[in-house]
Amino acid sequence: MLELSSRKVSGASQASAARIGVGGPVGSGKTALIERLIPVLRGRGVDLAVVTNDLVTKEDAERLRRSGLIDPARVLAVEAGACPHTVIREDPTLNMAAGDDLEASFPGLELIIFESGGDNLASTFSLDLVDWWMFVIDVAGGDDIPRKKGPGVLKSDLLVVNKTDLAPYVGVDLEGMLTEANAVRAGKPVLATNARRGEGVEAVADMICRAVLFHA
Ligand SMILES: Nc1nc2c(ncn2[C@@H]2O[C@H](COP(=O)(O)OP(=O)(O)OP(=O)(O)O)[C@@H](O)[C@H]2O)c(=O)[nH]1
Ligand SMILES: [Mg+2]
């Protein structure tokens, strides 16, 4: 029998917002990328909100609320506890509830971005929680990361290699790293970004719009 997520069963409305995940190791630039994506997506008319996950704080949510980029009421925080992957994969009910709250508060909502707490290369999102997810690694984490073939690198719908500006300082051959990333992902997309300066962010937004918002 066809399995439907509880969200799709209970939400059931055509107007429900698309939900996407942004995962990746601690400090790879997930929040920085979201800070860059918000104005680009809003500029394209996308009605959006964000749910952040941190271990025991609301650090990232508070940062986004203070940023001036988005109505602070559109940012909710989930405190993930000691296992950040649990609340995005094994039992994502807290995150699903946060998404439902945002949809109830903002009826025109089209997109909810879930940032996971920074976690290891094995973290992945449950498809009960999100429709599509990206995994953000950074060049300073080492050019051997794609070769290690973690589930995040292999299974994500989009792999983002961030902090391209740091490649010369950490002795990373960026082109080689991207070539290996493309090889291990066997055709699934890989994009390079510099979230500090906003480089490559339009291409990430294009992919989100095509993959889950079905914009041209
Ligand atoms: N040079 C450079 N620094 C970056 C880039 N993206 C993010 N940073 C910096 O990297 C650090 C971590 O960025 P965050 O956006 O907080 O990373 P995160 O993945 O959200 O971190 P956690 O949520 O704690 O896992 C910050 O000091 C950012 O300014 C980039 O493209 N280039
Ligand atoms: Mg963050």
PDB file of C-alpha atoms and ligand atoms in Angstrom:
ATOM      1  CA  MET A   1       0.000   0.000   0.000  1.00  0.00           C
ATOM      2  CA  LEU A   2       1.131   3.513  -0.716  1.00  0.00           C
ATOM      3  CA  GLU A   3       2.503   5.092   2.442  1.00  0.00           C
ATOM      4  CA  LEU A   4       1.689   8.688   3.199  1.00  0.00           C
ATOM      5  CA  SER A   5       3.447  10.721   5.864  1.00  0.00           C
ATOM      6  CA  SER A   6       1.267  11.764   8.789  1.00  0.00           C
ATOM      7  CA  ARG A   7       1.688  15.360   7.623  1.00  0.00           C
ATOM      8  CA  LYS A   8       0.195  14.546   4.267  1.00  0.00           C
ATOM      9  CA  VAL A   9      -2.632  12.578   5.833  1.00  0.00           C
ATOM     10  CA  SER A  10      -3.515  15.137   8.464  1.00  0.00           C
ATOM     11  CA  GLY A  11      -2.546  18.270   6.540  1.00  0.00           C
ATOM     12  CA  ALA A  12      -4.153  17.070   3.345  1.00  0.00           C
ATOM     13  CA  SER A  13      -4.598  20.554   1.955  1.00  0.00           C
ATOM     14  CA  GLN A  14      -3.140  21.511  -1.390  1.00  0.00           C
ATOM     15  CA  ALA A  15      -2.055  24.756   0.186  1.00  0.00           C
ATOM     16  CA  SER A  16       0.417  23.103   2.591  1.00  0.00           C
ATOM     17  CA  ALA A  17       3.917  24.493   2.414  1.00  0.00           C
ATOM     18  CA  ALA A  18       6.817  22.588   0.904  1.00  0.00           C
ATOM     19  CA  ARG A  19       9.317  21.545   3.578  1.00  0.00           C
ATOM     20  CA  ILE A  20      13.041  21.369   2.925  1.00  0.00           C
ATOM     21  CA  GLY A  21      15.956  20.389   5.138  1.00  0.00           C
ATOM     22  CA  VAL A  22      19.400  21.941   5.498  1.00  0.00           C
ATOM     23  CA  GLY A  23      21.779  19.561   7.255  1.00  0.00           C
ATOM     24  CA  GLY A  24      25.510  19.149   7.632  1.00  0.00           C
ATOM     25  CA  PRO A  25      28.409  19.128  10.073  1.00  0.00           C
ATOM     26  CA  VAL A  26      28.810  21.757  12.802  1.00  0.00           C
ATOM     27  CA  GLY A  27      29.872  25.111  11.426  1.00  0.00           C
ATOM     28  CA  SER A  28      29.717  24.230   7.723  1.00  0.00           C
ATOM     29  CA  GLY A  29      27.649  27.351   7.038  1.00  0.00           C
ATOM     30  CA  LYS A  30      24.028  26.155   7.191  1.00  0.00           C
ATOM     31  CA  THR A  31      22.707  29.296   8.903  1.00  0.00           C
ATOM     32  CA  ALA A  32      24.901  31.545   6.754  1.00  0.00           C
ATOM     33  CA  LEU A  33      23.472  29.920   3.631  1.00  0.00           C
ATOM     34  CA  ILE A  34      19.908  30.314   4.930  1.00  0.00           C
ATOM     35  CA  GLU A  35      20.642  33.988   5.668  1.00  0.00           C
ATOM     36  CA  ARG A  36      21.663  34.368   2.021  1.00  0.00           C
ATOM     37  CA  LEU A  37      18.752  32.328   0.660  1.00  0.00           C
ATOM     38  CA  ILE A  38      16.037  34.250   2.520  1.00  0.00           C
ATOM     39  CA  PRO A  39      16.355  37.529   0.576  1.00  0.00           C
ATOM     40  CA  VAL A  40      16.881  35.723  -2.736  1.00  0.00           C
ATOM     41  CA  LEU A  41      13.758  33.576  -2.270  1.00  0.00           C
ATOM     42  CA  ARG A  42      11.691  36.431  -0.879  1.00  0.00           C
ATOM     43  CA  GLY A  43      12.789  38.530  -3.852  1.00  0.00           C
ATOM     44  CA  ARG A  44      11.237  35.827  -6.048  1.00  0.00           C
ATOM     45  CA  GLY A  45       7.970  36.168  -4.151  1.00  0.00           C
ATOM     46  CA  VAL A  46       8.330  32.999  -2.049  1.00  0.00           C
ATOM     47  CA  ASP A  47       6.362  33.126   1.220  1.00  0.00           C
ATOM     48  CA  LEU A  48       8.692  31.360   3.658  1.00  0.00           C
ATOM     49  CA  ALA A  49       9.510  30.504   7.271  1.00  0.00           C
ATOM     50  CA  VAL A  50      12.360  28.764   9.083  1.00  0.00           C
ATOM     51  CA  VAL A  51      12.655  26.162  11.853  1.00  0.00           C
ATOM     52  CA  THR A  52      16.071  25.855  13.486  1.00  0.00           C
ATOM     53  CA  ASN A  53      17.421  23.027  15.620  1.00  0.00           C
ATOM     54  CA  ASP A  54      20.129  23.537  18.209  1.00  0.00           C
ATOM     55  CA  LEU A  55      21.207  21.222  21.020  1.00  0.00           C
ATOM     56  CA  VAL A  56      20.067  23.113  24.096  1.00  0.00           C
ATOM     57  CA  THR A  57      19.833  26.721  22.933  1.00  0.00           C
ATOM     58  CA  LYS A  58      17.927  28.779  20.381  1.00  0.00           C
ATOM     59  CA  GLU A  59      21.105  30.409  19.072  1.00  0.00           C
ATOM     60  CA  ASP A  60      20.405  30.097  15.346  1.00  0.00           C
ATOM     61  CA  ALA A  61      16.745  31.105  15.670  1.00  0.00           C
ATOM     62  CA  GLU A  62      17.731  34.186  17.649  1.00  0.00           C
ATOM     63  CA  ARG A  63      20.370  35.050  15.062  1.00  0.00           C
ATOM     64  CA  LEU A  64      17.815  34.820  12.241  1.00  0.00           C
ATOM     65  CA  ARG A  65      15.208  36.777  14.212  1.00  0.00           C
ATOM     66  CA  ARG A  66      17.734  39.558  14.823  1.00  0.00           C
ATOM     67  CA  SER A  67      18.928  39.545  11.214  1.00  0.00           C
ATOM     68  CA  GLY A  68      16.160  41.802   9.902  1.00  0.00           C
ATOM     69  CA  LEU A  69      15.852  39.450   6.926  1.00  0.00           C
ATOM     70  CA  ILE A  70      12.550  37.891   7.998  1.00  0.00           C
ATOM     71  CA  ASP A  71       9.613  38.569  10.320  1.00  0.00           C
ATOM     72  CA  PRO A  72      10.866  37.130  13.663  1.00  0.00           C
ATOM     73  CA  ALA A  73       7.513  35.347  14.120  1.00  0.00           C
ATOM     74  CA  ARG A  74       8.378  33.255  11.067  1.00  0.00           C
ATOM     75  CA  VAL A  75      11.351  31.661  12.840  1.00  0.00           C
ATOM     76  CA  LEU A  76      10.743  28.837  15.327  1.00  0.00           C
ATOM     77  CA  ALA A  77      13.343  26.922  17.327  1.00  0.00           C
ATOM     78  CA  VAL A  78      13.430  23.267  18.291  1.00  0.00           C
ATOM     79  CA  GLU A  79      15.836  22.260  21.040  1.00  0.00           C
ATOM     80  CA  ALA A  80      17.179  18.981  19.787  1.00  0.00           C
ATOM     81  CA  GLY A  81      18.956  17.724  22.910  1.00  0.00           C
ATOM     82  CA  ALA A  82      22.058  15.585  22.677  1.00  0.00           C
ATOM     83  CA  CYS A  83      21.219  13.825  19.408  1.00  0.00           C
ATOM     84  CA  PRO A  84      20.447  16.376  16.713  1.00  0.00           C
ATOM     85  CA  HIS A  85      19.879  13.662  14.107  1.00  0.00           C
ATOM     86  CA  THR A  86      17.104  12.042  16.186  1.00  0.00           C
ATOM     87  CA  VAL A  87      14.701  14.958  15.788  1.00  0.00           C
ATOM     88  CA  ILE A  88      15.183  15.162  12.032  1.00  0.00           C
ATOM     89  CA  ARG A  89      15.160  11.437  11.343  1.00  0.00           C
ATOM     90  CA  GLU A  90      14.041   8.889  13.960  1.00  0.00           C
ATOM     91  CA  ASP A  91      11.368  10.982  15.669  1.00  0.00           C
ATOM     92  CA  PRO A  92      10.781  14.264  13.849  1.00  0.00           C
ATOM     93  CA  THR A  93       7.490  15.025  15.627  1.00  0.00           C
ATOM     94  CA  LEU A  94       8.787  18.206  17.312  1.00  0.00           C
ATOM     95  CA  ASN A  95       9.878  19.576  13.972  1.00  0.00           C
ATOM     96  CA  MET A  96       6.654  18.523  12.270  1.00  0.00           C
ATOM     97  CA  ALA A  97       4.670  20.288  14.975  1.00  0.00           C
ATOM     98  CA  ALA A  98       6.757  23.439  14.528  1.00  0.00           C
ATOM     99  CA  GLY A  99       6.038  23.323  10.795  1.00  0.00           C
ATOM    100  CA  ASP A 100       2.323  22.844  11.461  1.00  0.00           C
ATOM    101  CA  ASP A 101       2.341  25.842  13.853  1.00  0.00           C
ATOM    102  CA  LEU A 102       3.933  28.017  11.169  1.00  0.00           C
ATOM    103  CA  GLU A 103       1.401  26.906   8.579  1.00  0.00           C
ATOM    104  CA  ALA A 104      -1.449  27.690  10.978  1.00  0.00           C
ATOM    105  CA  SER A 105      -0.023  31.160  11.689  1.00  0.00           C
ATOM    106  CA  PHE A 106       0.802  32.024   8.077  1.00  0.00           C
ATOM    107  CA  PRO A 107      -1.851  30.589   5.758  1.00  0.00           C
ATOM    108  CA  GLY A 108      -0.102  31.620   2.528  1.00  0.00           C
ATOM    109  CA  LEU A 109       3.130  29.896   3.495  1.00  0.00           C
ATOM    110  CA  GLU A 110       4.847  28.174   0.556  1.00  0.00           C
ATOM    111  CA  LEU A 111       8.157  27.022   1.984  1.00  0.00           C
ATOM    112  CA  ILE A 112       9.490  26.000   5.397  1.00  0.00           C
ATOM    113  CA  ILE A 113      13.253  25.594   5.744  1.00  0.00           C
ATOM    114  CA  PHE A 114      14.378  23.242   8.550  1.00  0.00           C
ATOM    115  CA  GLU A 115      17.987  23.714   9.675  1.00  0.00           C
ATOM    116  CA  SER A 116      19.251  20.700  11.570  1.00  0.00           C
ATOM    117  CA  GLY A 117      21.616  21.065  14.485  1.00  0.00           C
ATOM    118  CA  GLY A 118      25.158  20.587  13.191  1.00  0.00           C
ATOM    119  CA  ASP A 119      25.877  16.861  13.089  1.00  0.00           C
ATOM    120  CA  ASN A 120      28.190  14.338  11.509  1.00  0.00           C
ATOM    121  CA  LEU A 121      28.453  13.101   7.951  1.00  0.00           C
ATOM    122  CA  ALA A 122      25.913  10.369   8.678  1.00  0.00           C
ATOM    123  CA  SER A 123      22.977  12.636   9.444  1.00  0.00           C
ATOM    124  CA  THR A 124      20.026  12.466   7.082  1.00  0.00           C
ATOM    125  CA  PHE A 125      16.459  13.824   7.108  1.00  0.00           C
ATOM    126  CA  SER A 126      13.309  11.742   7.373  1.00  0.00           C
ATOM    127  CA  LEU A 127      11.061  12.115   4.345  1.00  0.00           C
ATOM    128  CA  ASP A 128       8.169  12.282   6.832  1.00  0.00           C
ATOM    129  CA  LEU A 129       9.559  15.690   7.773  1.00  0.00           C
ATOM    130  CA  VAL A 130      10.842  17.140   4.517  1.00  0.00           C
ATOM    131  CA  ASP A 131      10.123  16.826   0.818  1.00  0.00           C
ATOM    132  CA  TRP A 132      13.704  17.533  -0.208  1.00  0.00           C
ATOM    133  CA  TRP A 133      16.947  18.232   1.644  1.00  0.00           C
ATOM    134  CA  MET A 134      20.428  19.549   1.111  1.00  0.00           C
ATOM    135  CA  PHE A 135      23.624  18.645   2.919  1.00  0.00           C
ATOM    136  CA  VAL A 136      26.151  21.439   3.477  1.00  0.00           C
ATOM    137  CA  ILE A 137      29.833  20.606   3.850  1.00  0.00           C
ATOM    138  CA  ASP A 138      32.693  23.078   3.632  1.00  0.00           C
ATOM    139  CA  VAL A 139      36.109  23.025   2.042  1.00  0.00           C
ATOM    140  CA  ALA A 140      37.807  23.590   5.403  1.00  0.00           C
ATOM    141  CA  GLY A 141      36.432  20.229   6.545  1.00  0.00           C
ATOM    142  CA  GLY A 142      38.818  18.651   4.048  1.00  0.00           C
ATOM    143  CA  ASP A 143      38.765  17.609   0.412  1.00  0.00           C
ATOM    144  CA  ASP A 144      38.528  13.952   1.438  1.00  0.00           C
ATOM    145  CA  ILE A 145      34.949  14.407   2.738  1.00  0.00           C
ATOM    146  CA  PRO A 146      33.256  13.358  -0.542  1.00  0.00           C
ATOM    147  CA  ARG A 147      35.516  10.265  -0.724  1.00  0.00           C
ATOM    148  CA  LYS A 148      34.315   9.216   2.734  1.00  0.00           C
ATOM    149  CA  LYS A 149      30.858   8.708   1.232  1.00  0.00           C
ATOM    150  CA  GLY A 150      28.826   9.562   4.316  1.00  0.00           C
ATOM    151  CA  PRO A 151      25.063   9.176   3.941  1.00  0.00           C
ATOM    152  CA  GLY A 152      24.625  12.958   3.968  1.00  0.00           C
ATOM    153  CA  VAL A 153      26.972  13.280   0.998  1.00  0.00           C
ATOM    154  CA  LEU A 154      25.428  10.372  -0.875  1.00  0.00           C
ATOM    155  CA  LYS A 155      21.718  10.597  -0.116  1.00  0.00           C
ATOM    156  CA  SER A 156      20.921  14.314  -0.008  1.00  0.00           C
ATOM    157  CA  ASP A 157      18.980  15.807  -2.910  1.00  0.00           C
ATOM    158  CA  LEU A 158      21.602  18.543  -3.196  1.00  0.00           C
ATOM    159  CA  LEU A 159      25.168  18.595  -1.875  1.00  0.00           C
ATOM    160  CA  VAL A 160      26.496  22.087  -1.172  1.00  0.00           C
ATOM    161  CA  VAL A 161      30.241  22.629  -0.859  1.00  0.00           C
ATOM    162  CA  ASN A 162      30.495  25.907   1.045  1.00  0.00           C
ATOM    163  CA  LYS A 163      33.358  28.252   1.990  1.00  0.00           C
ATOM    164  CA  THR A 164      34.939  28.073  -1.451  1.00  0.00           C
ATOM    165  CA  ASP A 165      36.875  31.220  -0.525  1.00  0.00           C
ATOM    166  CA  LEU A 166      38.857  29.242   2.068  1.00  0.00           C
ATOM    167  CA  ALA A 167      40.237  26.650  -0.374  1.00  0.00           C
ATOM    168  CA  PRO A 168      43.609  28.343  -0.912  1.00  0.00           C
ATOM    169  CA  TYR A 169      44.125  28.798   2.829  1.00  0.00           C
ATOM    170  CA  VAL A 170      43.497  25.182   3.766  1.00  0.00           C
ATOM    171  CA  GLY A 171      45.340  23.586   0.851  1.00  0.00           C
ATOM    172  CA  VAL A 172      42.214  22.235  -0.834  1.00  0.00           C
ATOM    173  CA  ASP A 173      41.965  21.690  -4.574  1.00  0.00           C
ATOM    174  CA  LEU A 174      38.372  22.912  -4.990  1.00  0.00           C
ATOM    175  CA  GLU A 175      37.945  21.627  -8.538  1.00  0.00           C
ATOM    176  CA  GLY A 176      39.210  18.185  -7.495  1.00  0.00           C
ATOM    177  CA  MET A 177      36.869  18.153  -4.491  1.00  0.00           C
ATOM    178  CA  LEU A 178      33.888  19.028  -6.703  1.00  0.00           C
ATOM    179  CA  THR A 179      34.879  16.393  -9.267  1.00  0.00           C
ATOM    180  CA  GLU A 180      35.024  13.719  -6.564  1.00  0.00           C
ATOM    181  CA  ALA A 181      31.738  14.899  -5.065  1.00  0.00           C
ATOM    182  CA  ASN A 182      30.055  14.602  -8.458  1.00  0.00           C
ATOM    183  CA  ALA A 183      31.576  11.159  -8.985  1.00  0.00           C
ATOM    184  CA  VAL A 184      30.323   9.703  -5.682  1.00  0.00           C
ATOM    185  CA  ARG A 185      26.850  11.228  -6.147  1.00  0.00           C
ATOM    186  CA  ALA A 186      26.366   9.636  -9.530  1.00  0.00           C
ATOM    187  CA  GLY A 187      24.438  12.426 -11.205  1.00  0.00           C
ATOM    188  CA  LYS A 188      22.744  14.008  -8.198  1.00  0.00           C
ATOM    189  CA  PRO A 189      23.503  17.739  -8.024  1.00  0.00           C
ATOM    190  CA  VAL A 190      26.480  19.382  -6.328  1.00  0.00           C
ATOM    191  CA  LEU A 191      26.812  23.155  -5.987  1.00  0.00           C
ATOM    192  CA  ALA A 192      29.664  25.295  -4.656  1.00  0.00           C
ATOM    193  CA  THR A 193      28.918  28.359  -2.529  1.00  0.00           C
ATOM    194  CA  ASN A 194      30.581  31.123  -0.623  1.00  0.00           C
ATOM    195  CA  ALA A 195      27.824  31.996   1.840  1.00  0.00           C
ATOM    196  CA  ARG A 196      29.986  34.780   3.236  1.00  0.00           C
ATOM    197  CA  ARG A 197      29.711  36.719  -0.005  1.00  0.00           C
ATOM    198  CA  GLY A 198      26.563  35.157  -1.438  1.00  0.00           C
ATOM    199  CA  GLU A 199      28.310  33.445  -4.346  1.00  0.00           C
ATOM    200  CA  GLY A 200      26.455  30.442  -5.752  1.00  0.00           C
ATOM    201  CA  VAL A 201      23.332  31.177  -3.707  1.00  0.00           C
ATOM    202  CA  GLU A 202      21.154  32.002  -6.747  1.00  0.00           C
ATOM    203  CA  ALA A 203      21.888  28.530  -8.112  1.00  0.00           C
ATOM    204  CA  VAL A 204      20.805  26.942  -4.802  1.00  0.00           C
ATOM    205  CA  ALA A 205      17.606  29.026  -4.902  1.00  0.00           C
ATOM    206  CA  ASP A 206      17.003  27.946  -8.525  1.00  0.00           C
ATOM    207  CA  MET A 207      17.241  24.326  -7.470  1.00  0.00           C
ATOM    208  CA  ILE A 208      14.822  24.788  -4.546  1.00  0.00           C
ATOM    209  CA  CYS A 209      12.344  26.581  -6.789  1.00  0.00           C
ATOM    210  CA  ARG A 210      12.493  23.843  -9.409  1.00  0.00           C
ATOM    211  CA  ALA A 211      12.545  20.896  -7.000  1.00  0.00           C
ATOM    212  CA  VAL A 212       9.811  21.784  -4.533  1.00  0.00           C
ATOM    213  CA  LEU A 213       8.058  24.983  -5.576  1.00  0.00           C
ATOM    214  CA  PHE A 214       7.723  24.019  -9.218  1.00  0.00           C
ATOM    215  CA  HIS A 215       8.592  27.531 -10.311  1.00  0.00           C
ATOM    216  CA  ALA A 216      10.188  27.775 -13.752  1.00  0.00           C
TER     217      ALA A 216
HETATM  218  N1  LIG B   1      35.012  32.194   4.903  1.00  0.00           N
HETATM  219  C1  LIG B   1      33.763  31.737   4.966  1.00  0.00           C
HETATM  220  N2  LIG B   1      33.167  31.627   6.157  1.00  0.00           N
HETATM  221  C2  LIG B   1      31.893  31.175   6.188  1.00  0.00           C
HETATM  222  C3  LIG B   1      31.161  30.829   5.018  1.00  0.00           C
HETATM  223  N3  LIG B   1      29.951  30.397   5.388  1.00  0.00           N
HETATM  224  C4  LIG B   1      29.892  30.476   6.727  1.00  0.00           C
HETATM  225  N4  LIG B   1      31.077  30.952   7.209  1.00  0.00           N
HETATM  226  C5  LIG B   1      31.441  31.154   8.616  1.00  0.00           C
HETATM  227  O1  LIG B   1      31.490  29.885   9.242  1.00  0.00           O
HETATM  228  C6  LIG B   1      31.047  29.982  10.588  1.00  0.00           C
HETATM  229  C7  LIG B   1      29.915  29.013  10.834  1.00  0.00           C
HETATM  230  O2  LIG B   1      28.803  29.416  10.051  1.00  0.00           O
HETATM  231  P1  LIG B   1      27.313  29.048  10.450  1.00  0.00           P
HETATM  232  O3  LIG B   1      26.429  29.558   9.379  1.00  0.00           O
HETATM  233  O4  LIG B   1      27.041  29.461  11.846  1.00  0.00           O
HETATM  234  O5  LIG B   1      27.427  27.468  10.394  1.00  0.00           O
HETATM  235  P2  LIG B   1      26.307  26.391  10.783  1.00  0.00           P
HETATM  236  O6  LIG B   1      26.524  25.240   9.868  1.00  0.00           O
HETATM  237  O7  LIG B   1      24.974  27.016  10.783  1.00  0.00           O
HETATM  238  O8  LIG B   1      26.753  26.010  12.263  1.00  0.00           O
HETATM  239  P3  LIG B   1      25.913  25.135  13.354  1.00  0.00           P
HETATM  240  O9  LIG B   1      24.470  25.524  13.205  1.00  0.00           O
HETATM  241  O10 LIG B   1      26.510  25.552  14.655  1.00  0.00           O
HETATM  242  O11 LIG B   1      26.198  23.719  13.003  1.00  0.00           O
HETATM  243  C8  LIG B   1      30.657  31.437  10.808  1.00  0.00           C
HETATM  244  O12 LIG B   1      31.731  32.106  11.409  1.00  0.00           O
HETATM  245  C9  LIG B   1      30.410  31.947   9.391  1.00  0.00           C
HETATM  246  O13 LIG B   1      30.642  33.325   9.245  1.00  0.00           O
HETATM  247  C10 LIG B   1      31.837  30.958   3.754  1.00  0.00           C
HETATM  248  O14 LIG B   1      31.309  30.659   2.667  1.00  0.00           O
HETATM  249  N5  LIG B   1      33.132  31.421   3.794  1.00  0.00           N
HETATM  250 MG    MG B   2      23.505  27.027  12.247  1.00  0.00          MG
END
